[in-house]
PDB file of C-alpha atoms in Angstrom:
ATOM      1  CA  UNK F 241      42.912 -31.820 -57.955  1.00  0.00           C
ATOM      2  CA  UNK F 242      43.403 -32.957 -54.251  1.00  0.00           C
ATOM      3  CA  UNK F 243      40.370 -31.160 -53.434  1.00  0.00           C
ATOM      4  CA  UNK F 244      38.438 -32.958 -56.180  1.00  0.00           C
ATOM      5  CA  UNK F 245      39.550 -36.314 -55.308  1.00  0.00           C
ATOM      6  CA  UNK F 246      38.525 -35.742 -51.686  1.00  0.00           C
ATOM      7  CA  UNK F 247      35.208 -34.935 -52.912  1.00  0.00           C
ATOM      8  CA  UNK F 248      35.087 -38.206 -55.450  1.00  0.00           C
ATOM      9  CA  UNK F 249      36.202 -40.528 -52.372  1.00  0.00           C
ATOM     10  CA  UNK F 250      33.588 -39.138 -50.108  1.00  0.00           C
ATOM     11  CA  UNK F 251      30.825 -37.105 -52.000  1.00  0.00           C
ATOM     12  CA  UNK F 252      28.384 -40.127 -53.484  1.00  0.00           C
ATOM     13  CA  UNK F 253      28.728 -41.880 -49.616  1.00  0.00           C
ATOM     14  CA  UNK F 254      27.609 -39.106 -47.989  1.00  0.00           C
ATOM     15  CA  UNK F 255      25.065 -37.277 -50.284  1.00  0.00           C
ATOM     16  CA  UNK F 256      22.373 -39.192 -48.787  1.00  0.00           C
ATOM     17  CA  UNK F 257      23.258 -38.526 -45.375  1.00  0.00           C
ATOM     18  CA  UNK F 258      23.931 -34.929 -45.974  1.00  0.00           C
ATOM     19  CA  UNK F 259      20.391 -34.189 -47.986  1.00  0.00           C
ATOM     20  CA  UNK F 260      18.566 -36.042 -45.176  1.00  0.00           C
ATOM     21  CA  UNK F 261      20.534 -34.031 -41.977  1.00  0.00           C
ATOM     22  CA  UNK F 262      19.722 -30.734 -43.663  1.00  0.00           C
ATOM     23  CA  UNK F 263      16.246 -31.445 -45.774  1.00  0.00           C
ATOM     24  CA  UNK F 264      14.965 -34.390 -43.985  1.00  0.00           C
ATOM     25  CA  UNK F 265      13.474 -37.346 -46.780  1.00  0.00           C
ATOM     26  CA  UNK F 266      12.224 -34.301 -48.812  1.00  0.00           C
ATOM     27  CA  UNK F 267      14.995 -34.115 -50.683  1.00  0.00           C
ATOM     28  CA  UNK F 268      16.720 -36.892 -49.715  1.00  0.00           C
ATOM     29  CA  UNK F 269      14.442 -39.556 -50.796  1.00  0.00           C
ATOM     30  CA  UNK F 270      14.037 -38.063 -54.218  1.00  0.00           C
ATOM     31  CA  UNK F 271      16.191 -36.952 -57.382  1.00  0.00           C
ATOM     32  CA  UNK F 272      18.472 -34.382 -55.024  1.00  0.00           C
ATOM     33  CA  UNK F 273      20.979 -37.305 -54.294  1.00  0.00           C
ATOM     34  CA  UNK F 274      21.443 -39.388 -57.331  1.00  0.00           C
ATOM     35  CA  UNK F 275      21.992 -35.561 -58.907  1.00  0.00           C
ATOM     36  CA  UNK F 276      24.572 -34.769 -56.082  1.00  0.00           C
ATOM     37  CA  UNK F 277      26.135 -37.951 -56.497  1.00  0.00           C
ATOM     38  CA  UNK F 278      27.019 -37.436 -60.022  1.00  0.00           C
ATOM     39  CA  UNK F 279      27.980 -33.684 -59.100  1.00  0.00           C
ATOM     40  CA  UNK F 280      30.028 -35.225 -56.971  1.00  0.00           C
ATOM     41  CA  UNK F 281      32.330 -36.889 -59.919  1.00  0.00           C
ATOM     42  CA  UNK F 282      31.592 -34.281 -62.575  1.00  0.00           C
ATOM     43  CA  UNK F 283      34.215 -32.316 -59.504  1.00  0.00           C
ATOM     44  CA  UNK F 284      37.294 -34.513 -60.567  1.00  0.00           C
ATOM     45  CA  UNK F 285      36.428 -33.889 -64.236  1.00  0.00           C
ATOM     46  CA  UNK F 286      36.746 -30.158 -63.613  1.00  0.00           C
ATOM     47  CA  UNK F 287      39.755 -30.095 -61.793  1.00  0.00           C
ATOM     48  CA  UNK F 288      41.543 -32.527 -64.658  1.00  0.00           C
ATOM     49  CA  UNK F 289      40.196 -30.211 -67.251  1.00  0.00           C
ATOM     50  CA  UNK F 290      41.698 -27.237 -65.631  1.00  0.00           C
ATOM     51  CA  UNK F 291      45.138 -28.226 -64.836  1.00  0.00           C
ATOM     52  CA  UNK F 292      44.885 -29.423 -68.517  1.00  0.00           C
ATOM     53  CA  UNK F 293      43.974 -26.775 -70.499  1.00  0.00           C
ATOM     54  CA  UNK F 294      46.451 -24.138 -68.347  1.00  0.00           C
ATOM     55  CA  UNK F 295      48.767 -25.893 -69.099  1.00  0.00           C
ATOM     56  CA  UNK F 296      48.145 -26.114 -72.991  1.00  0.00           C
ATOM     57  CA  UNK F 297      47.520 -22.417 -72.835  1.00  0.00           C
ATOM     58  CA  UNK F 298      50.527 -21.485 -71.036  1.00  0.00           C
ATOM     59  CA  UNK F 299      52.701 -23.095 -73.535  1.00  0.00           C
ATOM     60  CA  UNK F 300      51.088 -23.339 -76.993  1.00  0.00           C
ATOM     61  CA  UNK F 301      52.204 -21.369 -79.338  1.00  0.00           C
ATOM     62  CA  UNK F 302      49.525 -19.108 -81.758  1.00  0.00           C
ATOM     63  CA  UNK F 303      49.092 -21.904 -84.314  1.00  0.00           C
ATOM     64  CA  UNK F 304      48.372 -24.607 -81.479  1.00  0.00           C
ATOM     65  CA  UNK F 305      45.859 -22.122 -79.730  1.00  0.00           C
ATOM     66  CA  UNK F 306      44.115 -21.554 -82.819  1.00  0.00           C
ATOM     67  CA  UNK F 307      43.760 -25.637 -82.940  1.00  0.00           C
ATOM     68  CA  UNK F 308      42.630 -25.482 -79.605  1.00  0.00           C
ATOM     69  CA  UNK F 309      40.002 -22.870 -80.108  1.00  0.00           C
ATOM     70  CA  UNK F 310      38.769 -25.000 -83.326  1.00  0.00           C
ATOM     71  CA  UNK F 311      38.633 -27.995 -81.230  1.00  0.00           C
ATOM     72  CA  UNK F 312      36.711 -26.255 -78.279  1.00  0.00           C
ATOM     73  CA  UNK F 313      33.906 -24.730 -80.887  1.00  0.00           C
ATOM     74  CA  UNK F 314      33.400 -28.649 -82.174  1.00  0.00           C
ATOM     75  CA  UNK F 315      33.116 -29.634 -78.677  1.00  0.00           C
ATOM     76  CA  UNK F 316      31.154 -27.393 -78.052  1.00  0.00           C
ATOM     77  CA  UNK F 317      28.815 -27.892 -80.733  1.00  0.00           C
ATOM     78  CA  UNK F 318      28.889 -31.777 -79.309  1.00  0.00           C
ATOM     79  CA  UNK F 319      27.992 -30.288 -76.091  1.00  0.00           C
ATOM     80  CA  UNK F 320      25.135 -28.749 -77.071  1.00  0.00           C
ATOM     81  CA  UNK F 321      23.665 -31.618 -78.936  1.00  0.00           C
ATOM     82  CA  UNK F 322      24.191 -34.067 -75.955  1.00  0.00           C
ATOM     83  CA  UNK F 323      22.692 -31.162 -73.358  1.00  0.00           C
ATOM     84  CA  UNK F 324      19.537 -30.847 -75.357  1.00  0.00           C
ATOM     85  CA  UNK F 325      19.607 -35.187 -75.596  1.00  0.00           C
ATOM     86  CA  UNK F 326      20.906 -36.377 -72.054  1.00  0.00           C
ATOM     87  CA  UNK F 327      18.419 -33.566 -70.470  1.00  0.00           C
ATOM     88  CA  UNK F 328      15.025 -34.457 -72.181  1.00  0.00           C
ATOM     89  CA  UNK F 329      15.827 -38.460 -71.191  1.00  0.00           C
ATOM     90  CA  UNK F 330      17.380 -37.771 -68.108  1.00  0.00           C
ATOM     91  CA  UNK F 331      16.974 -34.744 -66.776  1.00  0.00           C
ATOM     92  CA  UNK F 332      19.459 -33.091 -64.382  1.00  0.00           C
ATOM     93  CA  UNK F 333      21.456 -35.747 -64.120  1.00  0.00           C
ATOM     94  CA  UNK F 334      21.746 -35.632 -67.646  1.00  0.00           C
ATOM     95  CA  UNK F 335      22.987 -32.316 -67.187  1.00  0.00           C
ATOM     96  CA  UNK F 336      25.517 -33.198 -65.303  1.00  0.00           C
ATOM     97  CA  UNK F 337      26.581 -36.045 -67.857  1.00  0.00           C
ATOM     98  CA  UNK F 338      26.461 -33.849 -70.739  1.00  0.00           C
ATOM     99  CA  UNK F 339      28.557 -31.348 -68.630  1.00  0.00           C
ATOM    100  CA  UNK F 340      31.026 -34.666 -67.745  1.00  0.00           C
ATOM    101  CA  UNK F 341      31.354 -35.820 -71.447  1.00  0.00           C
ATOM    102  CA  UNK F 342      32.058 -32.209 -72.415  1.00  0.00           C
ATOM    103  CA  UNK F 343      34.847 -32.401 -69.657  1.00  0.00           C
ATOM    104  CA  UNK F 344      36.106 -35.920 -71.011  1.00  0.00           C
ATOM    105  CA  UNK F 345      36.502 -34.391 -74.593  1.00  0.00           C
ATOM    106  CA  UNK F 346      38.045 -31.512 -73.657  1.00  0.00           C
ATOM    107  CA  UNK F 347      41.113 -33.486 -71.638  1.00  0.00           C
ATOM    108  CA  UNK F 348      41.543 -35.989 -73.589  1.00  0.00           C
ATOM    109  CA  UNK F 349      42.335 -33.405 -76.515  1.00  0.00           C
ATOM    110  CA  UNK F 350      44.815 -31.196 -73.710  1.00  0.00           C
ATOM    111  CA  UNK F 351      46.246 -35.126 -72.738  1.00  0.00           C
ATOM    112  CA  UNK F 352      47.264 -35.798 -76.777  1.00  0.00           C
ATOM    113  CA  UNK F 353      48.895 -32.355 -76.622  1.00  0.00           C
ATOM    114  CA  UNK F 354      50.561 -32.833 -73.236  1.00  0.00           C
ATOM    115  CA  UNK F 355      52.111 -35.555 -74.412  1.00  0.00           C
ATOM    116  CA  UNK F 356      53.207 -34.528 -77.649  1.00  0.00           C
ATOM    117  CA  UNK F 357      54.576 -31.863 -75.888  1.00  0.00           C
ATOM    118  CA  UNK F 358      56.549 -33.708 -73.736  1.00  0.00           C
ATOM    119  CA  UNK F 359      57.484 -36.489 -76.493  1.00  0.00           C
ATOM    120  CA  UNK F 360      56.410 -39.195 -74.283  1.00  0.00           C
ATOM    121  CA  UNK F 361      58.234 -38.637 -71.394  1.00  0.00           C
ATOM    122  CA  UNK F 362      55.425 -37.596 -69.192  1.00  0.00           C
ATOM    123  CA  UNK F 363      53.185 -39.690 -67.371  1.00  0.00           C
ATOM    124  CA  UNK F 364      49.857 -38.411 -65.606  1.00  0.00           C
ATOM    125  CA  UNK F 365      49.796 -40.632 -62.594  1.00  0.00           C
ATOM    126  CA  UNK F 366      52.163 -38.380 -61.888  1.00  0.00           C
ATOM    127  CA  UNK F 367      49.820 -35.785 -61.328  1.00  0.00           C
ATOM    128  CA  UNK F 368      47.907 -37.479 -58.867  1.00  0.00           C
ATOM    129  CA  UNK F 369      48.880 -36.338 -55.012  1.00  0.00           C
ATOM    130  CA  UNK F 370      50.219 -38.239 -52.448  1.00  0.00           C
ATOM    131  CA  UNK F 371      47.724 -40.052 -50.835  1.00  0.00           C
ATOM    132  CA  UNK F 372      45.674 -41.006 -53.665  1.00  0.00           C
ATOM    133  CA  UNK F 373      45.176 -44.319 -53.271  1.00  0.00           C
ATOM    134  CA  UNK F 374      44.492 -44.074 -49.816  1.00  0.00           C
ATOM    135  CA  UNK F 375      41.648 -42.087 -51.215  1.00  0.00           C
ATOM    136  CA  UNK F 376      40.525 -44.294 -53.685  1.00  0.00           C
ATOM    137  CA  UNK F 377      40.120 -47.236 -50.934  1.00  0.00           C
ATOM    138  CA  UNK F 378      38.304 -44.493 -49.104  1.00  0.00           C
ATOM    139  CA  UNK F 379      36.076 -43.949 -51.713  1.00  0.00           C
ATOM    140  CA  UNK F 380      35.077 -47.689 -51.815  1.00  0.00           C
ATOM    141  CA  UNK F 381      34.970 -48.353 -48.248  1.00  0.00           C
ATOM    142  CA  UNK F 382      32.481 -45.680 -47.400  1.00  0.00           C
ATOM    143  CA  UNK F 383      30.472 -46.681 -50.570  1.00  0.00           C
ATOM    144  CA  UNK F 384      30.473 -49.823 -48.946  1.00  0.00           C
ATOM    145  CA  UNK F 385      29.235 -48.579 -45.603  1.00  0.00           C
ATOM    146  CA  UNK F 386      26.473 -46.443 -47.100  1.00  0.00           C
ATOM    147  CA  UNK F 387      25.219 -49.729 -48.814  1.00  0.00           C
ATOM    148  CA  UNK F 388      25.943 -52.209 -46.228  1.00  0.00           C
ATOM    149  CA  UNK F 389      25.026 -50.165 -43.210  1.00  0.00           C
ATOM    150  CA  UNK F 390      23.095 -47.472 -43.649  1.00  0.00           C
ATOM    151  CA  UNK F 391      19.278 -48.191 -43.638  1.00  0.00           C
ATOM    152  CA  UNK F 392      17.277 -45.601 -44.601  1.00  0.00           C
ATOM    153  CA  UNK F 393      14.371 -47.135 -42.976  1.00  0.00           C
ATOM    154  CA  UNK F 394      16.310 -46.463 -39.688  1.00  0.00           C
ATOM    155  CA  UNK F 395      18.648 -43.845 -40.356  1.00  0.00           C
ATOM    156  CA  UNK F 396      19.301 -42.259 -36.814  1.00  0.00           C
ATOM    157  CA  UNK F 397      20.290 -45.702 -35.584  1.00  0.00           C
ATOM    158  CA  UNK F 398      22.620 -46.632 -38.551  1.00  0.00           C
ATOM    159  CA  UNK F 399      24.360 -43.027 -39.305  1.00  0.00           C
ATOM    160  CA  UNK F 400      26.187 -42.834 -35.854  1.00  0.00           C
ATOM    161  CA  UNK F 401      27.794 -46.517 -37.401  1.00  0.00           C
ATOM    162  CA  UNK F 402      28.194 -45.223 -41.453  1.00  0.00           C
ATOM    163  CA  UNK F 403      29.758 -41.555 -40.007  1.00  0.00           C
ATOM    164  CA  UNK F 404      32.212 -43.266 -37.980  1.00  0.00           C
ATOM    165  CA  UNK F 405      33.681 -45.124 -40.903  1.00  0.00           C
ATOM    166  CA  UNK F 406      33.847 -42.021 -42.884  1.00  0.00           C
ATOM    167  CA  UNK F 407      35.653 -39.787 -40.123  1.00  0.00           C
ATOM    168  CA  UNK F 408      37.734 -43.092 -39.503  1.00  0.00           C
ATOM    169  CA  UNK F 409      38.607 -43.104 -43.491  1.00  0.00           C
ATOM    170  CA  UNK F 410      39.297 -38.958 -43.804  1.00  0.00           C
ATOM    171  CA  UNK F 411      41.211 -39.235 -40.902  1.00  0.00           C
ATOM    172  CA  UNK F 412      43.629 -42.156 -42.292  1.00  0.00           C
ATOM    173  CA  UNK F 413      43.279 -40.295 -45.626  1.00  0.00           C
ATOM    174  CA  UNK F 414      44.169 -36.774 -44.209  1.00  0.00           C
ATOM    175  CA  UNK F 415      47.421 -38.481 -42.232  1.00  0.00           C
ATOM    176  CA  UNK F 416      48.908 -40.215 -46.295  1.00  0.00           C
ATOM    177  CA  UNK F 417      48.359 -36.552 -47.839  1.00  0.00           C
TER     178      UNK F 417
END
């Protein structure tokens, strides 16, 4: 989950920048970073859905499993339906959103059991790790760097400024975790 948050707080910022040190405007410039962007969050969904569903599999009895199963086929089958939908009007990125949605289903059904589970006695901001909100103002500071101060037009003068802020903001990040 840490890891995932890391990459939610600095991922989009940096996708860009990344694309365009390794591929030049090639990729950059195109589809490559909006789709890395949203890989970027689809991360976080992962990592929520995984913790989730151990959990629910670690502790469920038959009966609930077989629930769960049943559950995951209809999601699936929603899945499959949005895959075919999101990709023809969006292509990868609608990949990736059919993939996130499929995610979203899938932990909000292991978040009713959790807290059935627990009876209500269980929060999940719990979950998060120390440092998350350190993480989160991260994430929006280096969003607004990328948009404020990185010009594409002029990108070797204005990275040195927008890779600053993001060491600057890891840094302060790494030292709350």
């Amino acid at each position: 989950m840490l890891i995932g948050l890391v990459i939610i707080s600095f991922g989009p910022s940096y996708s860009y920048t990344l694309l365009n040190l390794l591929y030049g405007g090639r990729y950059s410039d195109g589809e490559a970073t909006a789709v890395l962007r949203y890989y970027c969050v689809y991360i976080i969904f992962l990592a929520m859905n995984g913790m989730s569903e151990a959990f629910l599999h670690s502790v469920a009895n038959e009966k609930q499993l077989k629930q769960s199963n049943d559950i995951l086929l209809l999601f699936s089958a929603i899945y499959i339906v949005l895959n075919v939908t999101f990709i023809k009007s969006a292509g990868a990125i609608g990949l990736i959103a059919a993939n996130s949605v499929n995610m979203l289903l899938r932990i909000s059904y292991s978040a009713i059991f959790i807290e059935e589970y627990f009876k209500g006695s269980f929060s999940f901001r719990h979950c998060l790790p120390a440092g998350w909100g350190v993480l989160l103002i991260s994430g929006a500071t280096t969003a607004f760097s990328e948009r404020v101060f990185l010009n594409r037009n002029r990108f070797k003068q204005t990275l040195p400024i927008h890779m600053a802020i993001g060491i600057m903001c890891l840094i302060f990040s790494l030292l709350e975790m």
